[in-house]
Amino acid sequence: MASSMIHYIVSRLIADEIGVKDLNMFLVGAVLAPDTGNKEDGSYCKLHCLDIRNDVALKGFNWAAFAGEHKDAMSNDYYKGYCCHIIMDALWYHDVSDKYIRHLPAEIKNERIRAMHSDYWRLNHLLIKEYKVPRNQVSVVDIPDA
């Protein structure tokens, strides 16, 4: 999926466009919250609204289901950010993983995923320089249950 730095920069770029008032809470939702789970216990899939349909061999990140499930809370900037995270991952999955990684044999797929994560370090460095990303700490917040 997209790196945390990509989530951060894209979220910062669109925050004003979608009327974010509490940038800190928006960024907690957009950058951190969905990635607090892990794949071993299934919480990663749940937190990312991963929709797996084995009957048609499809899977993806169902941001529309998240937005529908939390429609009464979508005015809250945390939920807006969370939904943006899922949308970014859905786009990455569709535009990168499905086209270049998912169809590969397991051993090649694992090699490509490792290479991609190495590329993130280089890309993150370039993004930080290009977008002049400040090194601000995130304020401590109470996170709603997603």
Coordinates of N, CA, C and O in Angstrom, one line a residue:
M1 N 0.8 -1.2 0.0 CA 0.0 0.0 0.0 C 0.9 1.2 0.0 O 2.1 1.2 0.1
A2 N 0.2 2.4 -0.1 CA 1.0 3.6 -0.1 C 1.7 3.8 1.2 O 1.2 3.3 2.3
S3 N 2.9 4.4 1.2 CA 3.6 4.6 2.4 C 3.0 5.7 3.3 O 2.1 6.5 2.8
S4 N 3.3 5.7 4.6 CA 2.8 6.7 5.5 C 3.0 8.1 5.0 O 2.2 9.0 5.1
M5 N 4.2 8.3 4.4 CA 4.6 9.7 3.9 C 3.7 10.1 2.7 O 3.2 11.2 2.6
I6 N 3.4 9.1 1.8 CA 2.4 9.4 0.7 C 1.0 9.7 1.3 O 0.4 10.7 0.9
H7 N 0.6 8.9 2.3 CA -0.7 9.2 2.9 C -0.7 10.6 3.5 O -1.6 11.4 3.4
Y8 N 0.4 11.0 4.2 CA 0.5 12.3 4.8 C 0.5 13.4 3.8 O -0.3 14.4 3.9
I9 N 1.3 13.3 2.7 CA 1.4 14.4 1.8 C 0.1 14.6 1.0 O -0.5 15.7 0.8
V10 N -0.5 13.5 0.5 CA -1.8 13.6 -0.2 C -2.9 14.1 0.7 O -3.6 15.0 0.3
S11 N -2.9 13.7 2.0 CA -3.9 14.2 2.9 C -3.7 15.7 3.2 O -4.7 16.4 3.2
R12 N -2.5 16.1 3.3 CA -2.2 17.6 3.5 C -2.7 18.4 2.3 O -3.2 19.5 2.4
L13 N -2.5 17.8 1.1 CA -2.8 18.5 -0.2 C -4.4 18.6 -0.3 O -4.8 19.6 -0.9
I14 N -5.1 17.7 0.1 CA -6.5 17.7 -0.1 C -7.3 18.2 1.1 O -8.5 18.5 1.0
A15 N -6.7 18.4 2.3 CA -7.4 18.8 3.5 C -8.2 20.1 3.3 O -9.4 20.2 3.6
D16 N -7.6 21.1 2.7 CA -8.3 22.4 2.4 C -9.4 22.2 1.4 O -10.5 22.8 1.5
E17 N -9.2 21.3 0.4 CA -10.2 21.1 -0.6 C -11.5 20.5 -0.1 O -12.5 20.7 -0.7
I18 N -11.4 19.7 0.9 CA -12.6 19.1 1.4 C -13.1 19.7 2.7 O -14.0 19.1 3.4
G19 N -12.6 20.8 3.1 CA -13.1 21.5 4.3 C -12.7 21.0 5.6 O -13.5 21.0 6.6
V20 N -11.5 20.5 5.7 CA -11.0 20.0 7.0 C -10.8 21.2 8.0 O -10.1 22.2 7.6
K21 N -11.3 21.1 9.2 CA -11.2 22.1 10.2 C -10.1 21.7 11.2 O -9.4 22.5 11.7
D22 N -10.1 20.4 11.6 CA -9.2 19.9 12.6 C -8.2 19.1 11.9 O -8.3 17.8 11.7
L23 N -7.1 19.7 11.4 CA -6.1 19.0 10.6 C -5.4 17.9 11.4 O -5.2 16.8 10.8
N24 N -5.2 18.1 12.7 CA -4.6 17.0 13.5 C -5.4 15.7 13.5 O -4.9 14.7 13.2
M25 N -6.7 15.9 13.7 CA -7.6 14.7 13.8 C -7.7 14.1 12.4 O -7.7 12.8 12.2
F26 N -7.8 14.9 11.3 CA -7.8 14.4 10.0 C -6.6 13.6 9.7 O -6.7 12.5 9.1
L27 N -5.4 14.1 10.0 CA -4.2 13.4 9.7 C -4.0 12.1 10.6 O -3.5 11.1 10.1
V28 N -4.5 12.1 11.8 CA -4.5 10.8 12.6 C -5.4 9.8 11.8 O -4.9 8.6 11.7
G29 N -6.5 10.2 11.3 CA -7.3 9.2 10.6 C -6.7 8.8 9.2 O -6.8 7.7 8.8
A30 N -6.1 9.8 8.5 CA -5.6 9.6 7.2 C -4.3 8.9 7.1 O -4.0 8.2 6.2
V31 N -3.5 9.0 8.2 CA -2.1 8.5 8.1 C -2.0 7.3 9.1 O -1.3 6.3 8.7
L32 N -2.5 7.4 10.3 CA -2.2 6.4 11.3 C -3.2 5.3 11.5 O -2.9 4.1 11.6
A33 N -4.4 5.7 11.8 CA -5.5 4.8 12.3 C -5.6 3.5 11.6 O -5.6 2.4 12.2
P34 N -5.9 3.5 10.3 CA -6.1 2.2 9.6 C -4.9 1.3 9.6 O -5.1 0.0 9.6
D35 N -3.7 1.8 9.8 CA -2.5 1.0 9.8 C -2.1 0.5 11.1 O -1.0 0.0 11.3
T36 N -2.9 0.6 12.1 CA -2.6 0.1 13.5 C -2.9 -1.4 13.7 O -2.5 -1.9 14.7
G37 N -3.6 -2.0 12.7 CA -3.9 -3.4 12.8 C -2.7 -4.2 12.2 O -1.7 -3.7 11.7
N38 N -2.9 -5.6 12.3 CA -1.9 -6.4 11.7 C -2.6 -7.6 11.0 O -3.7 -7.8 11.2
K39 N -1.8 -8.1 10.0 CA -2.5 -9.1 9.2 C -2.6 -10.5 9.9 O -3.5 -11.3 9.5
E40 N -1.8 -10.8 10.9 CA -1.9 -12.1 11.6 C -3.2 -12.3 12.3 O -3.8 -13.4 12.2
D41 N -3.8 -11.2 12.9 CA -5.0 -11.4 13.7 C -6.2 -10.9 12.9 O -7.4 -11.0 13.4
G42 N -6.0 -10.5 11.7 CA -7.1 -10.0 10.8 C -7.6 -8.6 11.0 O -8.4 -8.1 10.3
S43 N -7.0 -7.9 12.0 CA -7.4 -6.5 12.3 C -7.0 -5.6 11.1 O -7.7 -4.6 10.9
Y44 N -5.9 -5.9 10.4 CA -5.6 -5.0 9.3 C -6.7 -5.0 8.2 O -7.1 -4.0 7.7
C45 N -7.2 -6.2 7.9 CA -8.3 -6.3 6.9 C -9.6 -5.6 7.4 O -10.2 -4.9 6.6
K46 N -9.9 -5.7 8.7 CA -11.1 -5.1 9.2 C -10.9 -3.6 9.2 O -11.8 -2.9 8.8
L47 N -9.7 -3.1 9.7 CA -9.5 -1.6 9.7 C -9.5 -1.0 8.3 O -9.7 0.2 8.2
H48 N -9.1 -1.8 7.3 CA -9.1 -1.2 6.0 C -10.3 -1.6 5.1 O -10.4 -1.3 3.9
C49 N -11.3 -2.1 5.8 CA -12.6 -2.5 5.1 C -12.3 -3.3 3.9 O -12.8 -3.1 2.8
L50 N -11.4 -4.3 4.0 CA -11.0 -5.2 2.9 C -12.2 -6.1 2.6 O -12.8 -6.7 3.4
D51 N -12.6 -6.0 1.3 CA -13.7 -6.8 0.8 C -13.2 -7.9 0.0 O -12.6 -7.6 -1.1
I52 N -13.3 -9.1 0.4 CA -12.8 -10.3 -0.4 C -14.0 -11.1 -0.9 O -14.8 -11.5 -0.1
R53 N -14.0 -11.3 -2.2 CA -15.1 -12.0 -2.8 C -14.5 -13.2 -3.5 O -14.1 -13.1 -4.7
N54 N -14.3 -14.3 -2.8 CA -13.7 -15.5 -3.4 C -14.4 -16.0 -4.6 O -13.9 -16.6 -5.5
D55 N -15.8 -15.9 -4.6 CA -16.6 -16.4 -5.7 C -16.2 -15.8 -7.1 O -16.4 -16.5 -8.1
V56 N -15.7 -14.6 -7.1 CA -15.3 -14.0 -8.3 C -13.9 -13.6 -8.3 O -13.4 -12.8 -9.2
A57 N -13.1 -14.1 -7.4 CA -11.7 -13.8 -7.3 C -11.3 -12.3 -7.3 O -10.5 -11.8 -8.0
L58 N -12.1 -11.6 -6.5 CA -11.8 -10.1 -6.3 C -11.6 -9.8 -4.9 O -12.1 -10.4 -4.0
K59 N -10.8 -8.8 -4.7 CA -10.7 -8.2 -3.4 C -10.3 -6.7 -3.5 O -9.7 -6.3 -4.5
G60 N -10.6 -5.9 -2.6 CA -10.3 -4.5 -2.6 C -10.7 -3.8 -1.3 O -11.3 -4.4 -0.4
F61 N -10.4 -2.6 -1.3 CA -10.6 -1.8 -0.1 C -12.0 -1.0 -0.3 O -12.1 -0.2 -1.2
N62 N -12.9 -1.3 0.5 CA -14.3 -0.8 0.3 C -14.5 0.5 1.0 O -15.2 0.5 2.1
W63 N -14.0 1.6 0.5 CA -14.2 2.9 1.1 C -15.7 3.3 1.2 O -16.1 3.9 2.1
A64 N -16.4 2.9 0.2 CA -17.9 3.2 0.2 C -18.6 2.5 1.4 O -19.5 3.1 2.0
A65 N -18.2 1.3 1.7 CA -18.8 0.6 2.9 C -18.4 1.4 4.1 O -19.3 1.6 5.0
F66 N -17.2 1.8 4.2 CA -16.8 2.6 5.4 C -17.6 3.9 5.5 O -18.1 4.2 6.6
A67 N -17.7 4.6 4.4 CA -18.4 5.9 4.4 C -19.9 5.6 4.8 O -20.5 6.4 5.5
G68 N -20.5 4.5 4.3 CA -21.9 4.2 4.6 C -22.1 3.8 6.0 O -23.0 4.3 6.7
E69 N -21.1 3.0 6.6 CA -21.2 2.6 7.9 C -21.1 3.7 8.9 O -21.6 3.7 10.0
H70 N -20.3 4.8 8.5 CA -20.0 5.9 9.4 C -20.6 7.2 8.9 O -20.1 8.3 9.2
K71 N -21.7 7.1 8.1 CA -22.3 8.3 7.5 C -22.7 9.4 8.5 O -22.5 10.6 8.2
D72 N -23.1 9.0 9.7 CA -23.5 10.0 10.7 C -22.2 10.7 11.3 O -22.4 11.8 11.9
A73 N -21.1 10.1 11.1 CA -19.8 10.7 11.7 C -18.9 11.3 10.6 O -17.9 11.8 11.0
M74 N -19.3 11.3 9.4 CA -18.4 11.7 8.3 C -18.2 13.3 8.3 O -17.3 13.7 7.6
S75 N -18.9 14.0 9.1 CA -18.6 15.4 9.3 C -17.4 15.6 10.2 O -16.8 16.6 10.3
N76 N -17.1 14.5 11.0 CA -15.9 14.5 11.9 C -14.6 14.4 11.0 O -14.6 13.4 10.2
D77 N -13.7 15.2 11.2 CA -12.5 15.2 10.4 C -11.7 13.9 10.6 O -11.0 13.5 9.6
Y78 N -11.7 13.3 11.7 CA -11.1 12.0 11.9 C -11.6 11.0 10.9 O -10.9 10.3 10.2
Y79 N -12.9 10.9 10.7 CA -13.6 9.9 9.8 C -13.3 10.3 8.4 O -13.2 9.4 7.5
K80 N -13.3 11.6 8.1 CA -12.9 12.0 6.7 C -11.5 11.5 6.4 O -11.3 11.0 5.3
G81 N -10.6 11.7 7.3 CA -9.2 11.3 7.1 C -9.1 9.8 6.9 O -8.4 9.3 6.0
Y82 N -9.8 9.1 7.8 CA -9.8 7.6 7.7 C -10.3 7.1 6.3 O -9.7 6.2 5.7
C83 N -11.4 7.7 5.9 CA -12.0 7.4 4.6 C -11.0 7.7 3.5 O -10.8 6.9 2.5
C84 N -10.3 8.8 3.6 CA -9.3 9.2 2.6 C -8.2 8.1 2.5 O -7.7 7.8 1.4
H85 N -7.8 7.6 3.7 CA -6.7 6.6 3.7 C -7.2 5.4 2.9 O -6.4 4.8 2.1
I86 N -8.4 4.9 3.2 CA -8.9 3.8 2.5 C -9.0 4.0 1.0 O -8.7 3.1 0.2
I87 N -9.4 5.2 0.6 CA -9.5 5.5 -0.8 C -8.1 5.5 -1.5 O -7.9 4.9 -2.5
M88 N -7.1 6.1 -0.8 CA -5.8 6.0 -1.3 C -5.3 4.6 -1.5 O -4.6 4.2 -2.5
D89 N -5.5 3.7 -0.5 CA -5.1 2.3 -0.6 C -5.9 1.6 -1.7 O -5.3 0.8 -2.4
A90 N -7.1 1.9 -1.9 CA -7.9 1.3 -3.0 C -7.3 1.7 -4.3 O -7.2 0.9 -5.2
L91 N -7.0 3.0 -4.5 CA -6.4 3.4 -5.7 C -5.0 2.8 -6.0 O -4.7 2.3 -7.1
W92 N -4.2 2.7 -4.9 CA -2.9 2.0 -5.0 C -3.1 0.6 -5.4 O -2.4 0.0 -6.3
Y93 N -4.0 -0.1 -4.8 CA -4.2 -1.5 -5.0 C -4.7 -1.7 -6.5 O -4.2 -2.6 -7.2
H94 N -5.6 -0.9 -6.9 CA -6.1 -1.0 -8.3 C -5.0 -0.6 -9.3 O -4.8 -1.3 -10.3
D95 N -4.3 0.5 -9.1 CA -3.4 1.0 -10.1 C -2.0 0.5 -10.1 O -1.3 0.5 -11.0
V96 N -1.6 -0.1 -8.9 CA -0.3 -0.7 -8.8 C -0.3 -2.2 -8.6 O 0.2 -2.9 -9.4
S97 N -0.9 -2.6 -7.5 CA -0.8 -4.0 -7.1 C -1.5 -4.9 -8.2 O -0.9 -5.9 -8.6
D98 N -2.7 -4.5 -8.6 CA -3.4 -5.4 -9.5 C -2.7 -5.5 -10.9 O -2.7 -6.5 -11.5
K99 N -2.1 -4.4 -11.3 CA -1.4 -4.4 -12.6 C 0.0 -5.0 -12.6 O 0.4 -5.6 -13.6
Y100 N 0.7 -4.8 -11.5 CA 2.1 -5.1 -11.5 C 2.6 -6.2 -10.5 O 3.7 -6.7 -10.6
I101 N 1.8 -6.5 -9.5 CA 2.2 -7.4 -8.5 C 1.3 -8.6 -8.3 O 1.8 -9.8 -8.2
R102 N 0.1 -8.5 -8.1 CA -0.9 -9.5 -7.7 C -0.8 -10.8 -8.6 O -0.9 -11.9 -8.1
H103 N -0.6 -10.6 -9.9 CA -0.7 -11.8 -10.8 C 0.6 -12.6 -10.8 O 0.6 -13.7 -11.4
L104 N 1.6 -12.1 -10.1 CA 2.9 -12.8 -10.2 C 3.0 -14.1 -9.3 O 2.2 -14.2 -8.3
P105 N 3.8 -15.0 -9.7 CA 4.0 -16.2 -8.8 C 4.5 -15.7 -7.4 O 5.2 -14.7 -7.3
A106 N 4.3 -16.5 -6.4 CA 4.5 -16.1 -5.0 C 6.0 -15.6 -4.8 O 6.2 -14.6 -4.1
E107 N 7.0 -16.4 -5.3 CA 8.3 -16.0 -5.0 C 8.7 -14.7 -5.7 O 9.4 -13.8 -5.1
I108 N 8.2 -14.4 -6.8 CA 8.5 -13.2 -7.5 C 7.7 -12.0 -6.9 O 8.2 -10.9 -6.7
K109 N 6.5 -12.3 -6.5 CA 5.7 -11.3 -5.8 C 6.3 -10.8 -4.6 O 6.4 -9.6 -4.3
N110 N 6.8 -11.8 -3.8 CA 7.5 -11.4 -2.5 C 8.7 -10.5 -2.8 O 9.0 -9.6 -2.0
E111 N 9.5 -10.9 -3.8 CA 10.7 -10.1 -4.2 C 10.3 -8.7 -4.6 O 10.9 -7.7 -4.2
R112 N 9.2 -8.5 -5.4 CA 8.7 -7.2 -5.8 C 8.2 -6.4 -4.7 O 8.4 -5.2 -4.6
I113 N 7.6 -7.0 -3.7 CA 7.1 -6.3 -2.5 C 8.2 -5.8 -1.7 O 8.2 -4.6 -1.3
R114 N 9.3 -6.6 -1.5 CA 10.4 -6.1 -0.8 C 11.1 -5.0 -1.5 O 11.5 -4.0 -0.9
A115 N 11.2 -5.1 -2.8 CA 11.8 -4.0 -3.6 C 11.0 -2.7 -3.5 O 11.5 -1.6 -3.4
M116 N 9.7 -2.9 -3.5 CA 8.8 -1.7 -3.4 C 9.0 -1.0 -2.1 O 9.1 0.2 -2.0
H117 N 9.1 -1.8 -1.0 CA 9.3 -1.2 0.3 C 10.7 -0.5 0.4 O 10.8 0.6 1.0
S118 N 11.7 -1.0 -0.3 CA 13.0 -0.3 -0.3 C 12.8 1.0 -1.1 O 13.4 2.0 -0.8
D119 N 12.1 1.0 -2.2 CA 11.8 2.2 -3.0 C 11.1 3.2 -2.1 O 11.3 4.4 -2.3
Y120 N 10.3 2.8 -1.2 CA 9.6 3.8 -0.4 C 10.5 4.7 0.4 O 10.3 5.9 0.6
W121 N 11.6 4.1 0.9 CA 12.6 4.9 1.6 C 13.2 6.0 0.7 O 13.3 7.2 1.2
R122 N 13.5 5.7 -0.5 CA 14.0 6.7 -1.4 C 12.9 7.7 -1.8 O 13.2 8.9 -1.8
L123 N 11.8 7.2 -2.1 CA 10.6 8.1 -2.5 C 10.3 9.0 -1.3 O 10.0 10.2 -1.6
N124 N 10.2 8.5 -0.1 CA 9.8 9.3 1.0 C 10.8 10.4 1.2 O 10.4 11.6 1.5
H125 N 12.1 10.1 1.0 CA 13.1 11.2 1.2 C 12.9 12.3 0.1 O 12.9 13.5 0.4
L126 N 12.6 11.9 -1.1 CA 12.4 12.9 -2.2 C 11.1 13.7 -1.9 O 11.0 14.9 -2.2
L127 N 10.0 13.0 -1.5 CA 8.8 13.7 -1.2 C 8.9 14.7 0.0 O 8.4 15.8 -0.1
I128 N 9.7 14.3 1.0 CA 9.9 15.2 2.1 C 10.6 16.5 1.6 O 10.3 17.6 2.0
K129 N 11.6 16.3 0.8 CA 12.3 17.5 0.2 C 11.4 18.3 -0.7 O 11.4 19.5 -0.6
E130 N 10.7 17.6 -1.6 CA 9.9 18.3 -2.6 C 8.8 19.1 -1.9 O 8.5 20.3 -2.3
Y131 N 8.1 18.5 -1.0 CA 6.9 19.2 -0.3 C 7.3 19.9 1.0 O 6.4 20.3 1.7
K132 N 8.6 19.9 1.3 CA 9.0 20.6 2.5 C 8.2 20.2 3.7 O 7.6 21.0 4.4
V133 N 8.1 18.9 4.0 CA 7.3 18.3 5.1 C 7.9 18.7 6.4 O 9.1 18.5 6.7
P134 N 7.1 19.4 7.2 CA 7.7 19.8 8.5 C 7.8 18.6 9.5 O 7.1 17.6 9.3
R135 N 8.6 18.7 10.4 CA 8.8 17.6 11.4 C 8.0 18.0 12.7 O 8.6 18.1 13.8
N136 N 6.7 18.1 12.6 CA 5.9 18.4 13.7 C 5.4 17.1 14.4 O 5.1 16.2 13.7
Q137 N 5.3 17.2 15.7 CA 4.7 16.0 16.4 C 3.2 16.1 16.3 O 2.6 17.2 16.3
V138 N 2.6 14.9 16.3 CA 1.1 14.9 16.3 C 0.7 15.1 17.7 O 1.2 14.5 18.7
S139 N -0.3 15.9 17.9 CA -0.9 16.1 19.3 C -1.6 14.9 19.7 O -2.1 14.1 19.0
V140 N -1.6 14.7 21.0 CA -2.2 13.5 21.6 C -3.7 13.7 21.5 O -4.2 14.8 21.7
V141 N -4.4 12.7 21.0 CA -5.9 12.8 20.8 C -6.6 11.6 21.3 O -6.0 10.6 21.5
D142 N -7.9 11.8 21.5 CA -8.8 10.7 21.8 C -9.3 10.2 20.5 O -9.9 11.0 19.8
I143 N -9.0 8.9 20.1 CA -9.4 8.4 18.8 C -10.8 7.7 19.0 O -11.0 6.8 19.8
P144 N -11.7 8.1 18.1 CA -13.0 7.4 18.1 C -12.9 5.9 17.6 O -11.9 5.6 17.0
D145 N -13.8 5.1 18.0 CA -13.8 3.7 17.5 C -14.2 3.8 16.1 O -15.3 4.3 15.8
A146 N -13.5 3.2 15.2 CA -13.8 3.2 13.8 C -14.7 2.0 13.4 O -14.7 1.0 14.0

